[in-house]
Coordinates of C-alpha atoms in Angstrom, one line a residue:
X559 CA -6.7 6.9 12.2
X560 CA -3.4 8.0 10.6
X561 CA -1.8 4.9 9.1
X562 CA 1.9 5.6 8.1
X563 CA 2.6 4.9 3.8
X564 CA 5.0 1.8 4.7
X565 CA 2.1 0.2 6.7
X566 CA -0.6 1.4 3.9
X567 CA 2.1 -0.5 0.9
X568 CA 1.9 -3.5 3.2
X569 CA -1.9 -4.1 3.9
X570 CA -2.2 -3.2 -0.1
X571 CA 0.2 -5.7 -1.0
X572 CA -1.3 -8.3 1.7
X573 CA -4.9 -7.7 1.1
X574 CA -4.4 -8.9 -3.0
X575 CA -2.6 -11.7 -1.8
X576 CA 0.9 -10.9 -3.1
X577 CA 4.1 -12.0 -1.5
X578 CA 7.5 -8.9 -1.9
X579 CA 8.7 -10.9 -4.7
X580 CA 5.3 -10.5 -6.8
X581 CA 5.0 -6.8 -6.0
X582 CA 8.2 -6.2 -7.0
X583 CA 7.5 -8.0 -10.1
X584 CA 4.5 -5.8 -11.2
X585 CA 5.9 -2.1 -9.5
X586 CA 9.5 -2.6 -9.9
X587 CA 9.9 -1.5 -6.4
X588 CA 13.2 -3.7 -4.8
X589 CA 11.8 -6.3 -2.3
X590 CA 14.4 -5.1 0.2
X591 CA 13.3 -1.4 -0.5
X592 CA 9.3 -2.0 0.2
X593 CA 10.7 -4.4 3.6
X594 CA 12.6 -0.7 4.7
X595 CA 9.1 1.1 4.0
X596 CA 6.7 -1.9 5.8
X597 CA 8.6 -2.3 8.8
X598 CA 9.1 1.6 8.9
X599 CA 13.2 1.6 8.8
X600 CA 12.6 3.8 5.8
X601 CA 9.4 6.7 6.3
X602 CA 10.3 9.0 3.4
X603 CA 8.8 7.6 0.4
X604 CA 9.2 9.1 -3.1
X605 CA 6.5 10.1 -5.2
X606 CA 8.2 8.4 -8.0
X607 CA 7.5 4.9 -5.6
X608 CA 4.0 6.2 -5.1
X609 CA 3.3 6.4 -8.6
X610 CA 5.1 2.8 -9.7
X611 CA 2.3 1.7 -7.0
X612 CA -0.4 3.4 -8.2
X613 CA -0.3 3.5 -12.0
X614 CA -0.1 -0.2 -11.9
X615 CA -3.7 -1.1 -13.2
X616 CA -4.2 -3.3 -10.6
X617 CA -3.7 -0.4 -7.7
X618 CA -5.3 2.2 -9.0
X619 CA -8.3 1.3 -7.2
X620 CA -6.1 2.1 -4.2
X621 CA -4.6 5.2 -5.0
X622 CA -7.1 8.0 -2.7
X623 CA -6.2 5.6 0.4
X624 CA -3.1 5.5 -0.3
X625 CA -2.0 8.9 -0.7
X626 CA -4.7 10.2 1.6
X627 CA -6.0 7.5 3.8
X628 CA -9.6 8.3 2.6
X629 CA -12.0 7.0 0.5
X630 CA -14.7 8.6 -2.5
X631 CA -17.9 6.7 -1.6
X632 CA -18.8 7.5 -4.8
X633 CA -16.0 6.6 -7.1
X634 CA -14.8 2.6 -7.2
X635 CA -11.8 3.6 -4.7
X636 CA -11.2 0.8 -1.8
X637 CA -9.3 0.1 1.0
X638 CA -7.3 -3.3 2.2
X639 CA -9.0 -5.4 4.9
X640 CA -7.1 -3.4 7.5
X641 CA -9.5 -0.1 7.6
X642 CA -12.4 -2.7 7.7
X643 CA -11.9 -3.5 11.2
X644 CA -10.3 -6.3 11.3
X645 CA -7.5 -6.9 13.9
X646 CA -3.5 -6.0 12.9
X647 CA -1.3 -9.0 13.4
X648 CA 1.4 -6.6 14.9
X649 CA -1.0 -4.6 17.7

């Protein structure tokens, strides 16, 4: 299932519970800038946004989904609730 970034930043940022304003707060990423990348007005993402995201210690866990939509089974890499089957609000 190919899952564009801006949806990917979103499900992150939902699944540890943390409103635009919060994110922005730990990655420095504009709330209005990750709004254009979740609702996919904006696709191209920089890797310099990609790495705010994942050098934070609390998304590194995240990183291989992120940039690759897969997952190490045997490294401690996760995913957000959305690639456990559960449901998206917007399908």
């Amino acid at each position: 299932m190919l899952i564009s970034i801006g949806k990917k930043i979103r499900e992150l940022r939902e699944s540890e519970g943390l409103t635009r304003t919060q994110f922005f707060e730990l990655t420095g990423i504009l709330e209005t800038v990750q709004k254009s990348y979740e609702t996919g007005k904006r696709e191209n993402i920089g890797i310099e946004t990609v790495m705010k995201i994942t050098n934070h210690p609390r998304f590194k866990k995240y990183t291989l989904w992120l940039m690759t939509g897969d997952l190490a089974a045997s490294t401690v890499q996760i995913a957000p609730r959305f690639l456990s089957g559960e449901k998206d609000d917007d399908q």
